[in-house]
Amino acid sequence: MRTFTLSVAALLIIAMQSNAAERPNVLLICVDDLKPALGCYGDPIAKSPNIDKLASRGLLFERATCNQAVCSPSRNSLLVGLRPQTLGIYDLATNFRKSAPDAVTLPQTFKANGYTTEAMGKLFHVGQGNYDDAASWSVPHFTPKAATYLLKENQPLPAVKNPKDPSDFPRGAAIENADTDDGKYADGVVADEEIRRLKEKKADQPFFMAVGFIRPHLPFVAPKKYWDLYQRDQFKLAAVRVPPVGAPAYAPQFGGELRRYKEMPAKGDLADDTQRTLIHGYYAAMSYMDAQLGRVIDALDAAGLAKNTIIVLWGDHGWHLGDHGMWCKHTNYEQATRIPIILIAPGVSKAGTKTASQIETVDIYPTLCELAGLTPPKNLDGKSFVSVLKDPTTATRDHAIHVYPRGERMGRAIRDARYRLVEWKKPGAAPESAEIELYDYKNDPEETKNLAKDLPDEVARLRKILAAHPEAKPQIVAVKSTEAKPKVDRAELFARKDTNKDGKLSREEFLANQPDPDEAPKRFEKFDIDKDGFLTKDEFVTMGVK
């Protein structure tokens, strides 16, 4: 009897190991501010050989749309599976659990089903008061230790306008062209860590690994060799540099994020040479990121894991490069909302294929669950597009929906194969109070004119589709906790950060392991009272207060 019991137990263990080995791994690659300015999307200038190679292995989505063209809400859409208008979160600062405390994230679903879930680099938005979601990961999130700038002349200016307002802290240069190695910047460090972990993976333990690359997000920093891939005169400036005729005055934006960088004008048009330099910088930063992505995929292949790994490449939103006179994201227009998505599902997707099927960011969550044989939460906003992976000529949607707020107004947008309609009104206000934008991408792909008054039938058709969607929630206002925060012993923290024990903190020591690498340099400038480039113990403990 005992022999029989042991045999059954052994068989169960073998069966469990076999089942684990058959479950597909997931490698989710998230790229900040990546628009489809890539070779595989038809850009003749872009040097993106590794992303192009990735596209040759799977399915490229030509009509993918983000749910909001800004970092945190877009990443919530991916990792929580809920649109911004469902959560009522459109800003950077509000954590998604303020709206949905019991939400089960994409990595949590995999974690609950026996997967090891890991994150490196930028996944959830961290900064502006927002924070990572520890419950999503099996091991602590990896934050790269790397300075934003390597050249002293590009560092932020020491003065601040209003220390109480982080947005007023000066930033450094918008670009950096340094003759240095890939590993000196954050994306190189992230790639190194991912490669190290892939080498340690075992076939009998399925994993969900999320890798977040920060470039080509501002500032456009990249080693010189990636700048040298391009000639400045290759880059043509935008043909249309004014907002669409007839668009509401509040619908466009004019690069507020960019203008906070050193030597950028606070208002007005950018000089042609400045525009060309910025475009050059964007492409150089993209090519630098592409090289790091290539190293990761090569490591996956070398480890023999690719044959059982679903790979997703996702850009969180697009980016304006001077079109309509606009820079950065933060709009409902095509350059801000169209994103690259490439998906490789071994045994399901066909290599080197493209599809015109429309998808939204929220559709990735249920798709990955179906591919892995997992049951997703019932309340997700997305639709699985596994059927499209099997047959790229099919479709799961006939339109995408996305949003962007302007003050109290919410711009809800419907994008179908030909048109985009944007309805601007306060959430909950009567439909007749709305202002409307309509663009025809067949006859006017550059959005030169708002056609809402010229095409009333199309407006009526698209507004009927929009009316079938739930009304957008207003931005939630988080209730401040009355629970006292634990007091930090800053003297002890100083001692831990002072790794070389010289009694002061260099910029690198201060920035190491900061949870908000985009904001931390501003604190360094504030704390450094004597502006000598180091923090004494007193400066650190008093946080720059004289």
PDB file of N, CA, C and O in Angstrom, residues 155-224:
ATOM      1  N   GLN A 155      23.538  68.805 -16.865  1.00  0.00           N
ATOM      2  CA  GLN A 155      22.852  68.666 -15.580  1.00  0.00           C
ATOM      3  C   GLN A 155      21.869  69.814 -15.365  1.00  0.00           C
ATOM      4  O   GLN A 155      22.045  70.908 -15.928  1.00  0.00           O
ATOM      5  N   PRO A 156      20.847  69.600 -14.548  1.00  0.00           N
ATOM      6  CA  PRO A 156      19.900  70.687 -14.260  1.00  0.00           C
ATOM      7  C   PRO A 156      20.579  71.892 -13.631  1.00  0.00           C
ATOM      8  O   PRO A 156      21.574  71.755 -12.905  1.00  0.00           O
ATOM      9  N   LEU A 157      20.044  73.055 -13.885  1.00  0.00           N
ATOM     10  CA  LEU A 157      20.525  74.268 -13.236  1.00  0.00           C
ATOM     11  C   LEU A 157      20.203  74.203 -11.755  1.00  0.00           C
ATOM     12  O   LEU A 157      19.195  73.613 -11.350  1.00  0.00           O
ATOM     13  N   PRO A 158      21.006  74.814 -10.902  1.00  0.00           N
ATOM     14  CA  PRO A 158      20.799  74.679  -9.458  1.00  0.00           C
ATOM     15  C   PRO A 158      19.601  75.449  -8.919  1.00  0.00           C
ATOM     16  O   PRO A 158      19.013  75.067  -7.927  1.00  0.00           O
ATOM     17  N   ALA A 159      19.226  76.550  -9.557  1.00  0.00           N
ATOM     18  CA  ALA A 159      18.169  77.385  -8.987  1.00  0.00           C
ATOM     19  C   ALA A 159      16.801  76.764  -9.200  1.00  0.00           C
ATOM     20  O   ALA A 159      16.568  76.018 -10.141  1.00  0.00           O
ATOM     21  N   VAL A 160      15.877  77.054  -8.294  1.00  0.00           N
ATOM     22  CA  VAL A 160      14.489  76.618  -8.438  1.00  0.00           C
ATOM     23  C   VAL A 160      13.580  77.828  -8.290  1.00  0.00           C
ATOM     24  O   VAL A 160      13.891  78.781  -7.585  1.00  0.00           O
ATOM     25  N   LYS A 161      12.453  77.772  -8.975  1.00  0.00           N
ATOM     26  CA  LYS A 161      11.502  78.879  -8.887  1.00  0.00           C
ATOM     27  C   LYS A 161      10.610  78.748  -7.653  1.00  0.00           C
ATOM     28  O   LYS A 161      10.385  79.689  -6.923  1.00  0.00           O
ATOM     29  N   ASN A 162      10.088  77.548  -7.459  1.00  0.00           N
ATOM     30  CA  ASN A 162       9.140  77.335  -6.374  1.00  0.00           C
ATOM     31  C   ASN A 162       9.358  75.937  -5.800  1.00  0.00           C
ATOM     32  O   ASN A 162       8.845  74.955  -6.345  1.00  0.00           O
ATOM     33  N   PRO A 163      10.121  75.819  -4.716  1.00  0.00           N
ATOM     34  CA  PRO A 163      10.429  74.500  -4.171  1.00  0.00           C
ATOM     35  C   PRO A 163       9.200  73.691  -3.778  1.00  0.00           C
ATOM     36  O   PRO A 163       9.280  72.480  -3.653  1.00  0.00           O
ATOM     37  N   LYS A 164       8.051  74.335  -3.552  1.00  0.00           N
ATOM     38  CA  LYS A 164       6.853  73.603  -3.157  1.00  0.00           C
ATOM     39  C   LYS A 164       6.155  72.949  -4.348  1.00  0.00           C
ATOM     40  O   LYS A 164       5.264  72.136  -4.177  1.00  0.00           O
ATOM     41  N   ASP A 165       6.545  73.324  -5.555  1.00  0.00           N
ATOM     42  CA  ASP A 165       5.910  72.799  -6.753  1.00  0.00           C
ATOM     43  C   ASP A 165       6.948  72.029  -7.559  1.00  0.00           C
ATOM     44  O   ASP A 165       7.790  72.628  -8.219  1.00  0.00           O
ATOM     45  N   PRO A 166       6.916  70.664  -7.527  1.00  0.00           N
ATOM     46  CA  PRO A 166       7.937  69.884  -8.230  1.00  0.00           C
ATOM     47  C   PRO A 166       7.997  70.178  -9.722  1.00  0.00           C
ATOM     48  O   PRO A 166       9.052  70.046 -10.340  1.00  0.00           O
ATOM     49  N   SER A 167       6.896  70.584 -10.322  1.00  0.00           N
ATOM     50  CA  SER A 167       6.911  70.855 -11.753  1.00  0.00           C
ATOM     51  C   SER A 167       7.754  72.077 -12.082  1.00  0.00           C
ATOM     52  O   SER A 167       8.135  72.290 -13.232  1.00  0.00           O
ATOM     53  N   ASP A 168       8.045  72.902 -11.076  1.00  0.00           N
ATOM     54  CA  ASP A 168       8.852  74.089 -11.297  1.00  0.00           C
ATOM     55  C   ASP A 168      10.349  73.825 -11.156  1.00  0.00           C
ATOM     56  O   ASP A 168      11.162  74.693 -11.414  1.00  0.00           O
ATOM     57  N   PHE A 169      10.709  72.630 -10.713  1.00  0.00           N
ATOM     58  CA  PHE A 169      12.123  72.333 -10.594  1.00  0.00           C
ATOM     59  C   PHE A 169      12.742  72.289 -11.976  1.00  0.00           C
ATOM     60  O   PHE A 169      12.197  71.677 -12.898  1.00  0.00           O
ATOM     61  N   PRO A 170      13.886  72.917 -12.169  1.00  0.00           N
ATOM     62  CA  PRO A 170      14.489  72.929 -13.505  1.00  0.00           C
ATOM     63  C   PRO A 170      15.001  71.545 -13.888  1.00  0.00           C
ATOM     64  O   PRO A 170      15.438  70.772 -13.048  1.00  0.00           O
ATOM     65  N   ARG A 171      14.892  71.248 -15.149  1.00  0.00           N
ATOM     66  CA  ARG A 171      15.428  70.004 -15.658  1.00  0.00           C
ATOM     67  C   ARG A 171      16.718  70.297 -16.398  1.00  0.00           C
ATOM     68  O   ARG A 171      17.068  71.435 -16.646  1.00  0.00           O
ATOM     69  N   GLY A 172      17.417  69.233 -16.762  1.00  0.00           N
ATOM     70  CA  GLY A 172      18.647  69.404 -17.509  1.00  0.00           C
ATOM     71  C   GLY A 172      18.352  69.607 -18.986  1.00  0.00           C
ATOM     72  O   GLY A 172      17.274  70.047 -19.378  1.00  0.00           O
ATOM     73  N   ALA A 173      19.340  69.280 -19.815  1.00  0.00           N
ATOM     74  CA  ALA A 173      19.200  69.459 -21.253  1.00  0.00           C
ATOM     75  C   ALA A 173      18.197  68.459 -21.820  1.00  0.00           C
ATOM     76  O   ALA A 173      17.973  67.376 -21.259  1.00  0.00           O
ATOM     77  N   ALA A 174      17.608  68.817 -22.951  1.00  0.00           N
ATOM     78  CA  ALA A 174      16.634  67.926 -23.597  1.00  0.00           C
ATOM     79  C   ALA A 174      17.317  66.790 -24.336  1.00  0.00           C
ATOM     80  O   ALA A 174      16.671  65.790 -24.676  1.00  0.00           O
ATOM     81  N   ILE A 175      18.632  66.919 -24.603  1.00  0.00           N
ATOM     82  CA  ILE A 175      19.372  65.888 -25.325  1.00  0.00           C
ATOM     83  C   ILE A 175      20.722  65.673 -24.658  1.00  0.00           C
ATOM     84  O   ILE A 175      21.199  66.514 -23.905  1.00  0.00           O
ATOM     85  N   GLU A 176      21.311  64.503 -24.944  1.00  0.00           N
ATOM     86  CA  GLU A 176      22.714  64.287 -24.590  1.00  0.00           C
ATOM     87  C   GLU A 176      23.318  63.321 -25.598  1.00  0.00           C
ATOM     88  O   GLU A 176      22.770  62.252 -25.877  1.00  0.00           O
ATOM     89  N   ASN A 177      24.468  63.719 -26.147  1.00  0.00           N
ATOM     90  CA  ASN A 177      25.230  62.918 -27.101  1.00  0.00           C
ATOM     91  C   ASN A 177      26.598  62.690 -26.482  1.00  0.00           C
ATOM     92  O   ASN A 177      27.509  63.509 -26.622  1.00  0.00           O
ATOM     93  N   ALA A 178      26.734  61.586 -25.749  1.00  0.00           N
ATOM     94  CA  ALA A 178      27.974  61.317 -25.006  1.00  0.00           C
ATOM     95  C   ALA A 178      28.693  60.109 -25.598  1.00  0.00           C
ATOM     96  O   ALA A 178      28.061  59.098 -25.933  1.00  0.00           O
ATOM     97  N   ASP A 179      29.990  60.209 -25.719  1.00  0.00           N
ATOM     98  CA  ASP A 179      30.798  59.108 -26.243  1.00  0.00           C
ATOM     99  C   ASP A 179      31.024  58.116 -25.108  1.00  0.00           C
ATOM    100  O   ASP A 179      32.020  58.187 -24.373  1.00  0.00           O
ATOM    101  N   THR A 180      30.083  57.200 -24.943  1.00  0.00           N
ATOM    102  CA  THR A 180      30.102  56.319 -23.775  1.00  0.00           C
ATOM    103  C   THR A 180      29.542  54.958 -24.138  1.00  0.00           C
ATOM    104  O   THR A 180      29.060  54.727 -25.255  1.00  0.00           O
ATOM    105  N   ASP A 181      29.596  54.046 -23.185  1.00  0.00           N
ATOM    106  CA  ASP A 181      29.083  52.692 -23.385  1.00  0.00           C
ATOM    107  C   ASP A 181      27.583  52.634 -23.128  1.00  0.00           C
ATOM    108  O   ASP A 181      27.031  53.451 -22.380  1.00  0.00           O
ATOM    109  N   ASP A 182      26.935  51.615 -23.689  1.00  0.00           N
ATOM    110  CA  ASP A 182      25.494  51.446 -23.508  1.00  0.00           C
ATOM    111  C   ASP A 182      25.112  51.292 -22.037  1.00  0.00           C
ATOM    112  O   ASP A 182      24.053  51.754 -21.607  1.00  0.00           O
ATOM    113  N   GLY A 183      25.967  50.635 -21.268  1.00  0.00           N
ATOM    114  CA  GLY A 183      25.627  50.320 -19.887  1.00  0.00           C
ATOM    115  C   GLY A 183      25.674  51.486 -18.928  1.00  0.00           C
ATOM    116  O   GLY A 183      25.336  51.328 -17.748  1.00  0.00           O
ATOM    117  N   LYS A 184      26.043  52.674 -19.398  1.00  0.00           N
ATOM    118  CA  LYS A 184      26.106  53.825 -18.507  1.00  0.00           C
ATOM    119  C   LYS A 184      24.734  54.482 -18.327  1.00  0.00           C
ATOM    120  O   LYS A 184      24.543  55.261 -17.398  1.00  0.00           O
ATOM    121  N   TYR A 185      23.813  54.197 -19.230  1.00  0.00           N
ATOM    122  CA  TYR A 185      22.449  54.729 -19.118  1.00  0.00           C
ATOM    123  C   TYR A 185      21.495  53.633 -18.615  1.00  0.00           C
ATOM    124  O   TYR A 185      21.817  52.439 -18.648  1.00  0.00           O
ATOM    125  N   ALA A 186      20.306  54.047 -18.188  1.00  0.00           N
ATOM    126  CA  ALA A 186      19.384  53.144 -17.502  1.00  0.00           C
ATOM    127  C   ALA A 186      18.967  51.942 -18.343  1.00  0.00           C
ATOM    128  O   ALA A 186      18.887  50.815 -17.838  1.00  0.00           O
ATOM    129  N   ASP A 187      18.679  52.151 -19.622  1.00  0.00           N
ATOM    130  CA  ASP A 187      18.187  51.031 -20.431  1.00  0.00           C
ATOM    131  C   ASP A 187      19.246  49.941 -20.574  1.00  0.00           C
ATOM    132  O   ASP A 187      18.911  48.748 -20.634  1.00  0.00           O
ATOM    133  N   GLY A 188      20.511  50.314 -20.627  1.00  0.00           N
ATOM    134  CA  GLY A 188      21.573  49.316 -20.672  1.00  0.00           C
ATOM    135  C   GLY A 188      21.643  48.512 -19.398  1.00  0.00           C
ATOM    136  O   GLY A 188      21.872  47.289 -19.413  1.00  0.00           O
ATOM    137  N   VAL A 189      21.426  49.174 -18.251  1.00  0.00           N
ATOM    138  CA  VAL A 189      21.433  48.490 -16.957  1.00  0.00           C
ATOM    139  C   VAL A 189      20.254  47.526 -16.861  1.00  0.00           C
ATOM    140  O   VAL A 189      20.387  46.395 -16.369  1.00  0.00           O
ATOM    141  N   VAL A 190      19.085  47.965 -17.340  1.00  0.00           N
ATOM    142  CA  VAL A 190      17.905  47.098 -17.331  1.00  0.00           C
ATOM    143  C   VAL A 190      18.144  45.862 -18.194  1.00  0.00           C
ATOM    144  O   VAL A 190      17.819  44.733 -17.802  1.00  0.00           O
ATOM    145  N   ALA A 191      18.713  46.062 -19.388  1.00  0.00           N
ATOM    146  CA  ALA A 191      18.990  44.933 -20.271  1.00  0.00           C
ATOM    147  C   ALA A 191      19.981  43.961 -19.617  1.00  0.00           C
ATOM    148  O   ALA A 191      19.804  42.734 -19.698  1.00  0.00           O
ATOM    149  N   ASP A 192      21.008  44.481 -18.957  1.00  0.00           N
ATOM    150  CA  ASP A 192      21.978  43.625 -18.268  1.00  0.00           C
ATOM    151  C   ASP A 192      21.284  42.742 -17.231  1.00  0.00           C
ATOM    152  O   ASP A 192      21.584  41.546 -17.123  1.00  0.00           O
ATOM    153  N   GLU A 193      20.384  43.347 -16.461  1.00  0.00           N
ATOM    154  CA  GLU A 193      19.684  42.595 -15.415  1.00  0.00           C
ATOM    155  C   GLU A 193      18.769  41.535 -16.023  1.00  0.00           C
ATOM    156  O   GLU A 193      18.697  40.398 -15.528  1.00  0.00           O
ATOM    157  N   GLU A 194      18.065  41.895 -17.071  1.00  0.00           N
ATOM    158  CA  GLU A 194      17.175  40.927 -17.721  1.00  0.00           C
ATOM    159  C   GLU A 194      17.974  39.757 -18.286  1.00  0.00           C
ATOM    160  O   GLU A 194      17.566  38.596 -18.158  1.00  0.00           O
ATOM    161  N   ILE A 195      19.100  40.040 -18.902  1.00  0.00           N
ATOM    162  CA  ILE A 195      19.948  38.977 -19.465  1.00  0.00           C
ATOM    163  C   ILE A 195      20.443  38.048 -18.357  1.00  0.00           C
ATOM    164  O   ILE A 195      20.447  36.819 -18.507  1.00  0.00           O
ATOM    165  N   ARG A 196      20.845  38.640 -17.244  1.00  0.00           N
ATOM    166  CA  ARG A 196      21.309  37.827 -16.111  1.00  0.00           C
ATOM    167  C   ARG A 196      20.222  36.881 -15.632  1.00  0.00           C
ATOM    168  O   ARG A 196      20.471  35.693 -15.394  1.00  0.00           O
ATOM    169  N   ARG A 197      19.006  37.384 -15.539  1.00  0.00           N
ATOM    170  CA  ARG A 197      17.902  36.555 -15.045  1.00  0.00           C
ATOM    171  C   ARG A 197      17.509  35.476 -16.045  1.00  0.00           C
ATOM    172  O   ARG A 197      17.154  34.351 -15.652  1.00  0.00           O
ATOM    173  N   LEU A 198      17.535  35.811 -17.331  1.00  0.00           N
ATOM    174  CA  LEU A 198      17.178  34.810 -18.343  1.00  0.00           C
ATOM    175  C   LEU A 198      18.150  33.634 -18.308  1.00  0.00           C
ATOM    176  O   LEU A 198      17.747  32.478 -18.522  1.00  0.00           O
ATOM    177  N   LYS A 199      19.409  33.906 -18.042  1.00  0.00           N
ATOM    178  CA  LYS A 199      20.400  32.830 -17.969  1.00  0.00           C
ATOM    179  C   LYS A 199      20.126  31.873 -16.813  1.00  0.00           C
ATOM    180  O   LYS A 199      20.542  30.707 -16.850  1.00  0.00           O
ATOM    181  N   GLU A 200      19.409  32.347 -15.791  1.00  0.00           N
ATOM    182  CA  GLU A 200      19.140  31.532 -14.610  1.00  0.00           C
ATOM    183  C   GLU A 200      17.798  30.815 -14.670  1.00  0.00           C
ATOM    184  O   GLU A 200      17.475  30.024 -13.781  1.00  0.00           O
ATOM    185  N   LYS A 201      16.997  31.081 -15.702  1.00  0.00           N
ATOM    186  CA  LYS A 201      15.655  30.502 -15.771  1.00  0.00           C
ATOM    187  C   LYS A 201      15.704  29.004 -16.045  1.00  0.00           C
ATOM    188  O   LYS A 201      16.551  28.512 -16.789  1.00  0.00           O
ATOM    189  N   LYS A 202      14.755  28.295 -15.432  1.00  0.00           N
ATOM    190  CA  LYS A 202      14.619  26.855 -15.628  1.00  0.00           C
ATOM    191  C   LYS A 202      13.313  26.567 -16.363  1.00  0.00           C
ATOM    192  O   LYS A 202      12.301  27.242 -16.157  1.00  0.00           O
ATOM    193  N   ALA A 203      13.336  25.552 -17.195  1.00  0.00           N
ATOM    194  CA  ALA A 203      12.185  25.244 -18.043  1.00  0.00           C
ATOM    195  C   ALA A 203      10.955  24.818 -17.248  1.00  0.00           C
ATOM    196  O   ALA A 203       9.826  24.951 -17.732  1.00  0.00           O
ATOM    197  N   ASP A 204      11.151  24.316 -16.025  1.00  0.00           N
ATOM    198  CA  ASP A 204       9.995  23.805 -15.268  1.00  0.00           C
ATOM    199  C   ASP A 204       9.337  24.874 -14.394  1.00  0.00           C
ATOM    200  O   ASP A 204       8.433  24.581 -13.627  1.00  0.00           O
ATOM    201  N   GLN A 205       9.771  26.135 -14.500  1.00  0.00           N
ATOM    202  CA  GLN A 205       9.144  27.214 -13.729  1.00  0.00           C
ATOM    203  C   GLN A 205       8.715  28.318 -14.677  1.00  0.00           C
ATOM    204  O   GLN A 205       9.533  29.127 -15.113  1.00  0.00           O
ATOM    205  N   PRO A 206       7.425  28.372 -15.035  1.00  0.00           N
ATOM    206  CA  PRO A 206       6.979  29.402 -15.980  1.00  0.00           C
ATOM    207  C   PRO A 206       7.141  30.800 -15.384  1.00  0.00           C
ATOM    208  O   PRO A 206       6.970  30.997 -14.182  1.00  0.00           O
ATOM    209  N   PHE A 207       7.461  31.751 -16.246  1.00  0.00           N
ATOM    210  CA  PHE A 207       7.687  33.103 -15.767  1.00  0.00           C
ATOM    211  C   PHE A 207       6.903  34.121 -16.581  1.00  0.00           C
ATOM    212  O   PHE A 207       6.582  33.906 -17.752  1.00  0.00           O
ATOM    213  N   PHE A 208       6.606  35.216 -15.920  1.00  0.00           N
ATOM    214  CA  PHE A 208       6.045  36.420 -16.535  1.00  0.00           C
ATOM    215  C   PHE A 208       7.039  37.525 -16.219  1.00  0.00           C
ATOM    216  O   PHE A 208       7.145  37.966 -15.076  1.00  0.00           O
ATOM    217  N   MET A 209       7.796  37.944 -17.232  1.00  0.00           N
ATOM    218  CA  MET A 209       8.822  38.957 -17.019  1.00  0.00           C
ATOM    219  C   MET A 209       8.447  40.219 -17.782  1.00  0.00           C
ATOM    220  O   MET A 209       8.198  40.173 -18.995  1.00  0.00           O
ATOM    221  N   ALA A 210       8.391  41.331 -17.071  1.00  0.00           N
ATOM    222  CA  ALA A 210       8.059  42.621 -17.665  1.00  0.00           C
ATOM    223  C   ALA A 210       9.301  43.496 -17.657  1.00  0.00           C
ATOM    224  O   ALA A 210       9.919  43.700 -16.609  1.00  0.00           O
ATOM    225  N   VAL A 211       9.677  43.990 -18.824  1.00  0.00           N
ATOM    226  CA  VAL A 211      10.881  44.806 -18.982  1.00  0.00           C
ATOM    227  C   VAL A 211      10.459  46.175 -19.493  1.00  0.00           C
ATOM    228  O   VAL A 211       9.818  46.284 -20.539  1.00  0.00           O
ATOM    229  N   GLY A 212      10.808  47.221 -18.760  1.00  0.00           N
ATOM    230  CA  GLY A 212      10.416  48.575 -19.146  1.00  0.00           C
ATOM    231  C   GLY A 212      11.608  49.422 -19.544  1.00  0.00           C
ATOM    232  O   GLY A 212      12.474  49.722 -18.714  1.00  0.00           O
ATOM    233  N   PHE A 213      11.667  49.797 -20.819  1.00  0.00           N
ATOM    234  CA  PHE A 213      12.714  50.693 -21.301  1.00  0.00           C
ATOM    235  C   PHE A 213      12.211  52.129 -21.266  1.00  0.00           C
ATOM    236  O   PHE A 213      11.077  52.411 -21.666  1.00  0.00           O
ATOM    237  N   ILE A 214      13.054  53.057 -20.808  1.00  0.00           N
ATOM    238  CA  ILE A 214      12.649  54.453 -20.625  1.00  0.00           C
ATOM    239  C   ILE A 214      12.813  55.278 -21.897  1.00  0.00           C
ATOM    240  O   ILE A 214      12.077  56.238 -22.133  1.00  0.00           O
ATOM    241  N   ARG A 215      13.760  54.963 -22.748  1.00  0.00           N
ATOM    242  CA  ARG A 215      13.941  55.717 -23.986  1.00  0.00           C
ATOM    243  C   ARG A 215      13.051  55.143 -25.076  1.00  0.00           C
ATOM    244  O   ARG A 215      12.803  53.943 -25.068  1.00  0.00           O
ATOM    245  N   PRO A 216      12.521  56.046 -25.936  1.00  0.00           N
ATOM    246  CA  PRO A 216      12.936  57.417 -26.218  1.00  0.00           C
ATOM    247  C   PRO A 216      12.212  58.527 -25.456  1.00  0.00           C
ATOM    248  O   PRO A 216      12.004  59.614 -26.001  1.00  0.00           O
ATOM    249  N   HIS A 217      11.803  58.312 -24.216  1.00  0.00           N
ATOM    250  CA  HIS A 217      11.253  59.382 -23.392  1.00  0.00           C
ATOM    251  C   HIS A 217      12.308  60.478 -23.209  1.00  0.00           C
ATOM    252  O   HIS A 217      13.509  60.211 -23.185  1.00  0.00           O
ATOM    253  N   LEU A 218      11.843  61.725 -23.087  1.00  0.00           N
ATOM    254  CA  LEU A 218      12.742  62.827 -22.756  1.00  0.00           C
ATOM    255  C   LEU A 218      13.459  62.579 -21.428  1.00  0.00           C
ATOM    256  O   LEU A 218      12.870  61.969 -20.532  1.00  0.00           O
ATOM    257  N   PRO A 219      14.694  63.058 -21.277  1.00  0.00           N
ATOM    258  CA  PRO A 219      15.534  63.676 -22.293  1.00  0.00           C
ATOM    259  C   PRO A 219      16.068  62.627 -23.265  1.00  0.00           C
ATOM    260  O   PRO A 219      16.248  61.466 -22.901  1.00  0.00           O
ATOM    261  N   PHE A 220      16.351  63.061 -24.493  1.00  0.00           N
ATOM    262  CA  PHE A 220      16.839  62.159 -25.514  1.00  0.00           C
ATOM    263  C   PHE A 220      18.342  61.951 -25.309  1.00  0.00           C
ATOM    264  O   PHE A 220      19.174  62.619 -25.911  1.00  0.00           O
ATOM    265  N   VAL A 221      18.670  61.026 -24.429  1.00  0.00           N
ATOM    266  CA  VAL A 221      20.072  60.728 -24.133  1.00  0.00           C
ATOM    267  C   VAL A 221      20.407  59.380 -24.750  1.00  0.00           C
ATOM    268  O   VAL A 221      19.639  58.422 -24.662  1.00  0.00           O
ATOM    269  N   ALA A 222      21.552  59.301 -25.397  1.00  0.00           N
ATOM    270  CA  ALA A 222      21.992  58.063 -26.024  1.00  0.00           C
ATOM    271  C   ALA A 222      23.486  58.161 -26.316  1.00  0.00           C
ATOM    272  O   ALA A 222      24.007  59.245 -26.575  1.00  0.00           O
ATOM    273  N   PRO A 223      24.189  57.039 -26.278  1.00  0.00           N
ATOM    274  CA  PRO A 223      25.601  57.064 -26.656  1.00  0.00           C
ATOM    275  C   PRO A 223      25.789  57.598 -28.078  1.00  0.00           C
ATOM    276  O   PRO A 223      24.928  57.438 -28.945  1.00  0.00           O
ATOM    277  N   LYS A 224      26.942  58.199 -28.308  1.00  0.00           N
ATOM    278  CA  LYS A 224      27.240  58.874 -29.562  1.00  0.00           C
ATOM    279  C   LYS A 224      27.026  57.977 -30.786  1.00  0.00           C
ATOM    280  O   LYS A 224      26.578  58.444 -31.843  1.00  0.00           O
TER     281      LYS A 224
END
